[in-house]
Amino acid sequence: MSDPRRAAITRDTLLALDLFRDLSAADRTAIAARCIGAQYHAGENIVLQRDARRDVFFIVSGSVRVSFHSKPGKDVQFRVLSAGECFGELSAIDGAERSADVVALSDVFVATLKPADFLDIVTHYPSVGTKILKQLAAMVRSLSDRVVELSTLGVANRLHAELLRLAQQHGVRDNTAVIKPAPTHAELASRISTQREAVTKEIGALVRRGIVSRGRGALTVADVATLTQMVMNVADA
């Protein structure tokens, strides 16, 4: 892991995090005093799989990629997390070693909490605890959906579902979503458990239909409604 650059955390810093946004200024000041700020450059490791540290990381700015390295050496990418989200909470809760690598996709600024401080804050501030529970529930639902997709859907359908998820995560406006930075075809292949060549073929088909377009480091879903219908048609079949 890289040695991060330290940075100050203030009560105003925590306004970037939905978990703490509803708290009073005094409460945010108290929590900020327990946080340590750290900055990472794009490409740097923040957390390594099987790491013994249990700190919880709150992303103030930037984005990270979460991935798992299997025993045969295959890199399986789970998800991308952006500003306002957190990671490391599972190890803080159950005391187990890290289950995945986390790498900075861009320059990243995080606020970190020691596991004991995290658990104390979750217990002491009910609104924070409730939001953490909702995040964990959303994670379980997302992973359950992926298991079903991998077990029942073909490559094209899995790619459509993954692109729709990414579109929704990046925000849909006027039936369009801009996914930036654009995932590489190899990254998409890892996320849906297939080969890069298969993703390239299916992306090309979507481009020809005008559903997606590529350019300037972004992947644009130009017709979210049609992509949604394609995913729903398979789910209803």
CSV table of N, CA and C in Angstrom, one decimal, residues 156-157 160 206 209 211 223-235:
chain,number,residue,atom,x,y,z
A,156,ALA,N,-24.5,-11.0,-23.5
A,156,ALA,CA,-25.1,-9.7,-24.0
A,156,ALA,C,-26.1,-9.2,-22.9
A,157,ASN,N,-26.9,-10.1,-22.3
A,157,ASN,CA,-27.8,-9.6,-21.3
A,157,ASN,C,-27.1,-9.2,-20.0
A,160,HIS,N,-25.8,-5.7,-20.8
A,160,HIS,CA,-26.8,-4.7,-20.7
A,160,HIS,C,-27.2,-4.3,-19.3
A,206,LEU,N,-24.4,-2.3,-29.7
A,206,LEU,CA,-25.1,-1.2,-29.0
A,206,LEU,C,-24.8,0.1,-29.7
A,209,ARG,N,-26.8,0.5,-32.9
A,209,ARG,CA,-28.2,0.7,-32.6
A,209,ARG,C,-28.4,2.1,-32.0
A,211,ILE,N,-27.7,3.1,-29.0
A,211,ILE,CA,-28.0,3.0,-27.6
A,211,ILE,C,-26.8,3.6,-26.8
A,223,ASP,N,-29.6,6.2,-24.8
A,223,ASP,CA,-31.1,5.8,-24.8
A,223,ASP,C,-31.3,4.9,-23.6
A,224,VAL,N,-31.3,5.5,-22.4
A,224,VAL,CA,-31.5,4.7,-21.2
A,224,VAL,C,-32.8,3.9,-21.2
A,225,ALA,N,-33.9,4.5,-21.7
A,225,ALA,CA,-35.2,3.8,-21.7
A,225,ALA,C,-35.1,2.5,-22.5
A,226,THR,N,-34.5,2.6,-23.7
A,226,THR,CA,-34.4,1.3,-24.5
A,226,THR,C,-33.6,0.3,-23.8
A,227,LEU,N,-32.4,0.7,-23.2
A,227,LEU,CA,-31.6,-0.2,-22.5
A,227,LEU,C,-32.3,-0.8,-21.3
A,228,THR,N,-33.1,0.0,-20.6
A,228,THR,CA,-33.9,-0.5,-19.5
A,228,THR,C,-34.9,-1.6,-20.0
A,229,GLN,N,-35.6,-1.3,-21.1
A,229,GLN,CA,-36.6,-2.2,-21.6
A,229,GLN,C,-35.9,-3.5,-22.0
A,230,MET,N,-34.7,-3.4,-22.6
A,230,MET,CA,-34.0,-4.7,-23.0
A,230,MET,C,-33.7,-5.5,-21.7
A,231,VAL,N,-33.3,-4.9,-20.7
A,231,VAL,CA,-33.0,-5.6,-19.4
A,231,VAL,C,-34.3,-6.2,-18.8
A,232,MET,N,-35.4,-5.4,-18.8
A,232,MET,CA,-36.6,-5.8,-18.3
A,232,MET,C,-37.3,-7.0,-19.1
A,233,ASN,N,-37.1,-6.9,-20.4
A,233,ASN,CA,-37.7,-8.0,-21.2
A,233,ASN,C,-37.0,-9.4,-20.9
A,234,VAL,N,-35.8,-9.3,-20.6
A,234,VAL,CA,-35.1,-10.6,-20.2
A,234,VAL,C,-35.6,-11.0,-18.8
A,235,ALA,N,-35.7,-10.1,-17.9
A,235,ALA,CA,-36.1,-10.4,-16.5
A,235,ALA,C,-37.5,-11.0,-16.5
